[in-house]
């Protein structure tokens, strides 16, 4: 009985021991291999670096740069990644993109089909960075795959946007994304493609609507001010608020009256954004109400009112007089704060 | 007669230990599997690329960095300097001088040409009064708040009240951040469209690395056995435990050394609690609790990428103090929120996280300690076959080492690699010895922590720092 117990434990101990040493063996061999591979990559990078530079910077013809082994491909990828970050000129970018297509197209085609998720993701990152538009078809095919992960999908859509792919709208409508994701895709579009989304605003889901308005706001796209004002007039709730925010960023409205009323809105968010708008277009008629808003019950409204007043040419004087005459401590504090903003 | 009773007790206790060990091993194995799948998936992912998109100012959320400082004149300038070179679009640094008695305040004022400013502080949490607020004339995003002494948690609360941005990060004075630290931890928050409200990164050990001006120049392995054991311990805790727990939103700890929180939810939860030694864990538990009570679906996650390097104790006395304090902090948090345990209202936090922390993390060392005493008693009173004891010991040795080695493997799969083959062999050999000396030692210290708590000792224990940066 006892012997059996001990035998049993001894077997477990031995097998664990074996497992442990196998693990160690695996780790050390791997590590040694990795170190060797890294050295080879660095060596090859040093070898071809000047050549690559003259190809990209001066448009020299290239011959004898091999990309046939995995190590050479990796070296090329790393070098190009480094250059793509520092390049400014369009011509140079184009040359880099050509070079990448010539050397790495096959490599990325294969990688896009890899069963390893990280391989596919890396390929996508580089296709976008090197602007490898020749791989557009492959990327479109990937976007239609059923078992694509969410992260891959987002990146695929970003690439399609960067490449100004005409069918993007259809692909995008087919998927449910978050507001942030929509925004990062829409931000990459040129005017014509973005227009398509603006035109179908009414049919869009709310996250897409928010994203469209945010992009207008971030780009301060003055050409969409009528559209944005229209949205503000005909919608309610968050969409209306986002439109108002976009108008505040654009800094232009055709008729100020409806916005002045908003300074009395029962929703504090509306009061706050309206105050922001009045400040950014510097509408004198709004000043008395802005001064009242300095003692609004909501801190954010008070702070925004202070900021908006300080944007007027005579803003400092107004704040100074509030500080000296107001009986309300909140208003005085806020005036003080905006008078002494920064050092 | 007595002997018969003793033998009964022996077999009952032996069974108890065996069952306990099986439960713990099964639990760890499950967690290990989850972590392995996760890290394997991301192995060799080009992380720099993955973070690049987030450098755009449009997408990122600004962050306030809170640096509580109490008598840190030796390292404060270096710490702030390392923060200033962070790779992140918008952030502010708020150094809170918690009534230091040394030259911390003067040094900061001199170095960064700070000037007094008048500012309305939105008081959302009650704190000790603020004396003066300074802003740097050369760097407009650097602030210094001078306040009366009230402890670390109170200083953090002051920083929270003062901060301007919707997310904040609490930072230990001696941590060295990776330049991409904020991009890394903010990514899940932005990606999830703010469903994630707090996120913590992996903390690594800076002892043995070459650091200059708050930057890691070379990653190295220390020669101090105590430090190497702690490296193994950290790898295991961060790469195994936290990835597994985070995946199912079960995380109860975000390391005090580095974590980003949503200000809104932190304030809603009442800020940091000032009368506990484990204020970081306590806050996370309180936020979880609030989320469950309000029935909102928000998450707290862990990012396996290394984001921050910190100094660990190199000698026994200080390590001992730290471990006693950690264990006391753990108990305080668990005890304050004991109502969550097995409470259906709190879902998986109540049914998995809390029982796990009670049984494995808190009771584990006590049970292990009893086991050691039991072994010794058996030697004298009889009842345990010596061969059996040796084998059991070997087994626990191996199981400890196996998990440690698995953690080293996970480390290889994640980002930072120790550069040499010998480093791996060194980690391996040390992890084999863990059961002989390091584990019993820490188990004993943790039990001391429990004892301190029982007798009502409230001391924090001084932490001496050598300073990691040159």
Coordinates of N, CA, C and O in Angstrom, one line a residue, chain A residues 2 5-7 9-10 12-14 16-17 19-21 23-24 26-28 30-32 34-35 37 74 77 81 85 111 116-119 121-122 125-126 128-129 149 151 155 158 178-181 183-185 187-188 218 299-300 333-334 336-337 340-343, chain B residues 40-54 56 58-59 61 115-122 135-137 164 187 190-193 263 385 387-388 391-392 394-395 398-399 401-403 405-406 408-409 412-413 417-421 424-425 428 432:
Chain A
X2 N 1.8 1.3 1.0 CA 2.7 2.4 1.1 C 3.6 2.5 -0.1 O 3.7 3.6 -0.7
X5 N 1.8 4.0 -3.0 CA 1.7 5.5 -2.9 C 3.0 6.2 -3.4 O 3.0 7.1 -4.1
X6 N 4.1 5.6 -2.8 CA 5.4 6.2 -3.1 C 5.7 6.1 -4.6 O 6.1 7.1 -5.2
X7 N 5.4 4.9 -5.1 CA 5.6 4.7 -6.6 C 4.9 5.7 -7.4 O 5.4 6.4 -8.3
X9 N 3.7 8.7 -6.5 CA 4.3 10.0 -6.3 C 5.6 10.2 -7.1 O 5.8 11.2 -7.7
X10 N 6.3 9.1 -7.0 CA 7.6 9.2 -7.7 C 7.4 9.3 -9.2 O 8.2 10.1 -9.9
X12 N 4.8 10.8 -10.7 CA 4.4 12.2 -10.9 C 5.6 13.1 -10.9 O 5.9 13.9 -11.8
X13 N 6.5 12.9 -9.8 CA 7.6 13.8 -9.7 C 8.5 13.7 -10.9 O 9.0 14.7 -11.4
X14 N 8.8 12.4 -11.3 CA 9.7 12.2 -12.5 C 9.1 12.9 -13.7 O 9.8 13.6 -14.5
X16 N 7.0 15.3 -14.0 CA 7.0 16.8 -13.9 C 8.4 17.3 -14.1 O 8.7 18.3 -14.8
X17 N 9.4 16.5 -13.6 CA 10.8 16.9 -13.8 C 11.2 16.9 -15.2 O 11.8 17.8 -15.7
X19 N 9.1 17.2 -17.7 CA 8.4 18.3 -18.4 C 9.2 19.6 -18.2 O 9.4 20.4 -19.1
X20 N 9.7 19.8 -17.0 CA 10.4 21.0 -16.6 C 11.7 21.2 -17.4 O 11.9 22.2 -18.0
X21 N 12.4 20.1 -17.6 CA 13.6 20.1 -18.3 C 13.4 20.3 -19.8 O 14.1 21.0 -20.5
X23 N 10.9 22.0 -21.0 CA 10.6 23.4 -21.1 C 11.8 24.2 -21.2 O 12.0 25.1 -22.0
X24 N 12.8 23.9 -20.3 CA 14.0 24.7 -20.2 C 14.8 24.5 -21.6 O 15.3 25.5 -22.1
X26 N 13.6 23.8 -24.5 CA 12.9 24.5 -25.5 C 13.2 26.0 -25.4 O 13.5 26.6 -26.4
X27 N 13.1 26.5 -24.2 CA 13.4 28.0 -24.0 C 14.8 28.4 -24.4 O 14.9 29.4 -25.1
X28 N 15.8 27.6 -24.0 CA 17.1 28.0 -24.3 C 17.4 27.9 -25.8 O 18.0 28.8 -26.4
X30 N 15.3 28.1 -28.3 CA 14.5 29.2 -28.9 C 15.3 30.5 -28.8 O 15.4 31.3 -29.7
X31 N 15.7 30.7 -27.5 CA 16.4 32.0 -27.2 C 17.7 32.1 -28.1 O 17.9 33.2 -28.7
X32 N 18.4 31.0 -28.2 CA 19.7 31.1 -29.0 C 19.3 31.3 -30.4 O 20.0 32.1 -31.1
X34 N 16.7 32.8 -31.7 CA 16.2 34.2 -31.8 C 17.4 35.2 -31.9 O 17.4 36.1 -32.7
X35 N 18.4 34.9 -31.0 CA 19.5 35.8 -30.9 C 20.3 35.8 -32.3 O 20.7 36.8 -32.8
X37 N 19.1 34.9 -35.2 CA 18.3 35.4 -36.3 C 18.3 37.0 -36.2 O 18.5 37.6 -37.2
X74 N 12.4 40.3 -43.5 CA 12.2 41.0 -42.2 C 13.1 42.3 -42.2 O 12.7 43.4 -41.7
X77 N 11.6 45.0 -44.3 CA 10.5 45.5 -43.7 C 10.9 46.5 -42.6 O 10.3 47.6 -42.5
X81 N 10.1 50.5 -42.6 CA 9.3 51.1 -41.5 C 10.0 52.3 -41.0 O 9.4 53.3 -40.6
X85 N 8.6 56.6 -41.5 CA 8.2 57.5 -40.5 C 8.9 58.9 -40.7 O 8.4 59.9 -40.1
X111 N 1.3 36.2 -45.8 CA 1.0 36.5 -44.4 C -0.5 36.8 -44.1 O -1.0 36.5 -43.1
X116 N -1.8 32.4 -38.1 CA -1.5 33.1 -36.9 C -2.0 34.6 -37.0 O -1.8 35.3 -37.9
X117 N -2.8 34.9 -36.0 CA -3.5 36.2 -35.9 C -2.4 37.3 -36.0 O -2.6 38.3 -36.7
X118 N -1.3 37.2 -35.2 CA -0.4 38.3 -35.2 C 0.3 38.5 -36.5 O 0.6 39.7 -36.9
X119 N 0.5 37.4 -37.3 CA 1.1 37.6 -38.6 C 0.2 38.4 -39.5 O 0.6 39.3 -40.2
X121 N -2.2 40.5 -38.6 CA -2.2 41.9 -38.1 C -1.0 42.7 -38.6 O -1.1 43.8 -39.1
X122 N 0.2 42.1 -38.4 CA 1.4 42.8 -38.8 C 1.4 43.2 -40.3 O 1.8 44.3 -40.7
X125 N -0.7 46.1 -40.8 CA -0.1 47.4 -40.4 C 0.8 47.9 -41.5 O 0.9 49.1 -41.8
X126 N 1.6 47.0 -42.0 CA 2.6 47.4 -43.0 C 2.0 47.7 -44.3 O 2.5 48.6 -45.0
X128 N -0.7 49.2 -44.8 CA -1.2 50.6 -44.7 C 0.0 51.6 -44.7 O 0.0 52.6 -45.4
X129 N 1.0 51.3 -43.8 CA 2.2 52.1 -43.7 C 2.9 52.4 -45.1 O 3.2 53.5 -45.4
X149 N -11.5 38.5 -37.1 CA -11.6 39.1 -35.7 C -12.0 40.6 -35.8 O -11.7 41.2 -36.8
X151 N -10.6 43.2 -34.3 CA -9.5 44.1 -34.5 C -9.0 44.1 -36.0 O -8.6 45.1 -36.5
X155 N -9.0 47.2 -38.8 CA -7.8 47.6 -39.5 C -8.0 47.5 -41.0 O -7.6 48.4 -41.7
X158 N -9.9 50.5 -42.0 CA -9.0 51.7 -42.0 C -8.2 51.8 -43.3 O -8.0 52.8 -43.9
X178 N -18.2 50.8 -33.1 CA -18.4 51.9 -32.1 C -18.1 53.2 -32.7 O -17.5 53.3 -33.8
X179 N -18.5 54.2 -32.0 CA -18.3 55.6 -32.5 C -16.9 55.9 -32.8 O -16.5 56.5 -33.8
X180 N -16.0 55.5 -31.8 CA -14.6 55.8 -32.0 C -14.0 55.1 -33.3 O -13.3 55.7 -34.0
X181 N -14.5 53.9 -33.5 CA -14.0 53.2 -34.7 C -14.5 53.8 -36.0 O -13.7 54.0 -36.9
X183 N -15.2 56.9 -36.3 CA -14.5 58.2 -36.5 C -13.1 58.0 -37.1 O -12.7 58.7 -37.9
X184 N -12.4 57.0 -36.5 CA -11.0 56.8 -37.0 C -11.0 56.4 -38.5 O -10.0 56.6 -39.2
X185 N -12.1 55.8 -39.0 CA -12.2 55.4 -40.4 C -12.6 56.6 -41.2 O -11.9 56.9 -42.2
X187 N -12.2 59.7 -40.6 CA -11.1 60.7 -40.6 C -10.2 60.6 -41.8 O -9.5 61.5 -42.2
X188 N -10.0 59.4 -42.3 CA -9.1 59.1 -43.4 C -9.6 59.4 -44.8 O -8.9 59.4 -45.7
X218 N -13.9 68.0 -35.8 CA -12.4 67.9 -35.7 C -11.7 68.5 -36.9 O -10.7 69.1 -36.7
X299 N -20.9 73.1 -12.4 CA -19.5 73.6 -12.5 C -19.1 73.7 -14.0 O -18.4 74.7 -14.3
X300 N -19.4 72.7 -14.8 CA -18.9 72.7 -16.2 C -19.4 73.9 -16.9 O -18.7 74.5 -17.8
X333 N -15.3 83.2 -7.9 CA -14.2 82.2 -8.0 C -13.9 81.9 -9.4 O -12.7 81.8 -9.8
X334 N -15.0 81.7 -10.2 CA -14.7 81.3 -11.6 C -14.1 82.5 -12.4 O -13.2 82.3 -13.2
X336 N -12.2 84.7 -11.1 CA -10.8 84.8 -10.6 C -9.9 83.7 -11.4 O -8.8 83.9 -11.8
X337 N -10.6 82.5 -11.5 CA -9.9 81.4 -12.1 C -9.5 81.7 -13.6 O -8.3 81.5 -14.0
X340 N -6.8 84.4 -13.9 CA -5.4 83.9 -13.5 C -5.0 82.6 -14.2 O -4.2 81.9 -13.7
X341 N -5.6 82.3 -15.3 CA -5.3 81.1 -16.0 C -3.8 81.1 -16.4 O -3.3 82.0 -17.0
X342 N -3.1 80.1 -16.0 CA -1.7 80.0 -16.4 C -0.9 81.0 -15.6 O -1.4 81.7 -14.7
X343 N 0.4 81.0 -15.9 CA 1.2 81.9 -15.1 C 1.4 83.2 -15.8 O 1.6 83.2 -17.0
Chain B
X40 N 0.0 33.9 -26.5 CA 0.5 33.2 -27.7 C -0.1 33.9 -29.0 O 0.5 34.1 -30.0
X41 N -1.4 34.3 -28.8 CA -2.1 35.0 -29.9 C -1.3 36.3 -30.3 O -1.1 36.6 -31.5
X42 N -0.9 37.0 -29.3 CA -0.2 38.3 -29.6 C 1.3 38.2 -29.8 O 1.9 39.2 -30.0
X43 N 1.8 37.0 -29.7 CA 3.2 36.8 -29.8 C 3.7 37.3 -31.2 O 3.2 37.0 -32.2
X44 N 4.8 38.2 -31.1 CA 5.4 38.8 -32.3 C 4.5 39.8 -33.0 O 4.8 40.2 -34.1
X45 N 3.5 40.2 -32.3 CA 2.7 41.3 -32.9 C 3.5 42.6 -32.8 O 4.2 42.9 -31.9
X46 N 3.4 43.4 -33.9 CA 4.2 44.6 -34.0 C 3.5 45.6 -33.1 O 2.6 46.3 -33.5
X47 N 4.0 45.7 -31.9 CA 3.2 46.6 -30.9 C 3.4 48.0 -31.2 O 2.5 48.8 -30.9
X48 N 4.6 48.4 -31.7 CA 4.7 49.9 -31.9 C 3.7 50.3 -32.9 O 3.1 51.3 -32.8
X49 N 3.5 49.5 -34.0 CA 2.5 49.8 -35.0 C 1.1 49.9 -34.3 O 0.3 50.7 -34.6
X50 N 0.9 48.9 -33.5 CA -0.4 48.8 -32.9 C -0.8 50.1 -32.1 O -1.9 50.5 -31.9
X51 N 0.3 50.8 -31.5 CA 0.0 51.9 -30.7 C 0.0 53.2 -31.5 O -0.4 54.3 -31.0
X52 N 0.6 53.2 -32.7 CA 0.8 54.4 -33.4 C -0.4 55.2 -33.7 O -0.4 56.4 -33.5
X53 N -1.5 54.5 -34.0 CA -2.7 55.2 -34.3 C -3.2 56.1 -33.2 O -3.9 57.0 -33.4
X54 N -2.8 55.7 -32.0 CA -3.4 56.3 -30.8 C -2.6 57.6 -30.5 O -2.9 58.3 -29.5
X56 N -2.6 60.1 -32.3 CA -3.3 61.2 -32.8 C -4.1 61.9 -31.7 O -4.8 61.2 -31.0
X58 N -6.7 63.6 -31.7 CA -8.1 63.5 -31.8 C -8.7 62.3 -30.9 O -9.7 62.4 -30.4
X59 N -7.9 61.2 -31.0 CA -8.5 60.0 -30.4 C -8.2 59.8 -28.9 O -9.0 59.2 -28.2
X61 N -7.5 60.3 -25.0 CA -8.1 61.1 -23.9 C -6.9 61.7 -23.1 O -5.9 61.0 -22.8
X115 N 5.9 79.0 -10.1 CA 5.4 80.3 -9.6 C 4.0 80.0 -9.0 O 3.3 79.1 -9.4
X116 N 3.7 80.7 -7.9 CA 2.5 80.5 -7.3 C 1.3 81.0 -8.2 O 1.4 82.0 -8.8
X117 N 0.2 80.2 -8.2 CA -0.9 80.6 -9.0 C -2.2 80.5 -8.1 O -2.2 79.8 -7.1
X118 N -3.2 81.3 -8.5 CA -4.5 81.2 -7.8 C -5.4 80.3 -8.6 O -5.5 80.5 -9.8
X119 N -6.0 79.4 -8.0 CA -6.8 78.5 -8.8 C -8.0 78.0 -7.9 O -7.8 77.8 -6.7
X120 N -9.1 77.8 -8.6 CA -10.2 77.3 -7.9 C -10.1 75.8 -7.9 O -10.1 75.2 -9.0
X121 N -10.1 75.1 -6.8 CA -10.0 73.7 -6.9 C -11.4 73.1 -6.6 O -12.1 73.5 -5.6
X122 N -11.9 72.3 -7.5 CA -13.2 71.7 -7.4 C -13.2 70.6 -6.4 O -12.7 69.5 -6.6
X135 N 2.7 76.6 -10.5 CA 2.8 76.1 -11.9 C 4.1 76.5 -12.4 O 4.7 77.5 -12.1
X136 N 4.7 75.6 -13.2 CA 6.0 75.9 -13.8 C 5.9 76.9 -14.9 O 5.0 76.9 -15.7
X137 N 6.9 77.9 -14.8 CA 6.9 78.9 -15.9 C 7.4 78.4 -17.2 O 7.2 78.9 -18.2
X164 N -7.4 68.3 -14.1 CA -8.3 68.8 -15.1 C -8.8 67.8 -16.0 O -9.8 68.1 -16.7
X187 N -5.1 52.3 -24.5 CA -5.6 51.7 -25.7 C -6.9 50.9 -25.4 O -7.9 51.1 -26.1
X190 N -9.8 53.4 -24.9 CA -10.3 54.1 -26.1 C -11.0 53.1 -27.0 O -12.1 53.3 -27.5
X191 N -10.4 51.9 -27.2 CA -10.9 50.8 -28.0 C -12.3 50.4 -27.6 O -13.2 50.1 -28.4
X192 N -12.5 50.4 -26.3 CA -13.8 49.9 -25.8 C -14.9 51.0 -25.8 O -16.0 50.8 -25.3
X193 N -14.5 52.2 -26.3 CA -15.5 53.3 -26.2 C -15.9 53.6 -24.8 O -17.0 53.8 -24.5
X263 N -11.7 59.3 -13.8 CA -11.9 60.2 -12.6 C -13.3 60.2 -12.2 O -13.6 60.1 -11.0
X385 N 5.2 9.2 7.1 CA 6.4 8.4 6.6 C 7.3 9.4 6.0 O 7.0 10.2 5.2
X387 N 9.5 9.0 3.7 CA 9.6 9.0 2.3 C 8.5 9.8 1.7 O 8.6 10.6 0.7
X388 N 7.3 9.6 2.3 CA 6.1 10.3 1.8 C 6.3 11.8 1.9 O 6.0 12.6 1.0
X391 N 8.7 13.1 -0.7 CA 8.0 13.1 -2.1 C 7.1 14.3 -2.2 O 7.0 15.0 -3.2
X392 N 6.3 14.5 -1.1 CA 5.3 15.6 -1.1 C 6.1 16.9 -1.3 O 5.7 17.8 -2.1
X394 N 9.1 17.3 -2.7 CA 9.6 17.4 -4.0 C 8.5 17.9 -5.0 O 8.7 18.7 -5.9
X395 N 7.3 17.3 -4.8 CA 6.2 17.6 -5.7 C 5.9 19.1 -5.6 O 5.7 19.8 -6.6
X398 N 8.4 21.1 -7.4 CA 8.3 21.1 -8.8 C 7.1 21.9 -9.3 O 7.2 22.6 -10.3
X399 N 6.0 21.8 -8.5 CA 4.9 22.5 -9.0 C 5.1 24.0 -8.9 O 4.7 24.7 -9.8
X401 N 8.0 25.4 -9.2 CA 9.0 25.7 -10.3 C 8.3 25.6 -11.7 O 8.6 26.4 -12.6
X402 N 7.4 24.7 -11.8 CA 6.8 24.5 -13.1 C 6.0 25.8 -13.5 O 6.1 26.3 -14.6
X403 N 5.2 26.3 -12.5 CA 4.5 27.5 -12.8 C 5.5 28.7 -13.0 O 5.2 29.5 -13.9
X405 N 8.5 28.5 -14.3 CA 9.1 28.4 -15.6 C 8.1 28.7 -16.7 O 8.4 29.3 -17.7
X406 N 6.8 28.3 -16.5 CA 5.8 28.7 -17.4 C 5.7 30.2 -17.6 O 5.5 30.7 -18.6
X408 N 8.2 32.3 -17.1 CA 9.3 32.7 -17.9 C 9.0 32.5 -19.4 O 9.3 33.4 -20.2
X409 N 8.4 31.4 -19.7 CA 8.0 31.2 -21.1 C 7.0 32.3 -21.6 O 7.2 32.8 -22.7
X412 N 8.8 35.3 -22.4 CA 9.4 35.2 -23.8 C 8.4 35.5 -24.8 O 8.7 36.1 -25.9
X413 N 7.2 35.2 -24.6 CA 6.1 35.4 -25.6 C 5.6 36.8 -25.6 O 5.1 37.3 -26.6
X417 N 12.3 41.1 -23.5 CA 13.1 39.8 -23.3 C 14.4 40.1 -22.6 O 15.1 41.1 -22.8
X418 N 14.6 39.2 -21.6 CA 16.0 39.3 -21.0 C 16.9 38.9 -22.1 O 16.7 37.9 -22.8
X419 N 18.0 39.6 -22.3 CA 18.8 39.5 -23.6 C 19.6 38.2 -23.7 O 19.9 37.8 -24.8
X420 N 19.9 37.5 -22.6 CA 20.9 36.4 -22.8 C 20.3 35.1 -22.5 O 19.3 34.9 -21.7
X421 N 20.9 34.0 -23.1 CA 20.5 32.7 -22.8 C 20.7 32.3 -21.3 O 19.9 31.7 -20.6
X424 N 18.0 33.1 -18.8 CA 16.9 32.1 -18.7 C 17.3 30.9 -17.8 O 16.6 30.5 -16.9
X425 N 18.6 30.5 -18.0 CA 19.0 29.4 -17.1 C 19.1 29.8 -15.7 O 18.7 29.0 -14.8
X428 N 15.7 29.8 -14.3 CA 15.3 28.4 -14.1 C 15.9 27.8 -12.8 O 15.1 27.3 -12.0
X432 N 13.9 26.7 -9.2 CA 13.9 25.4 -8.6 C 14.2 25.4 -7.1 O 13.7 24.6 -6.3

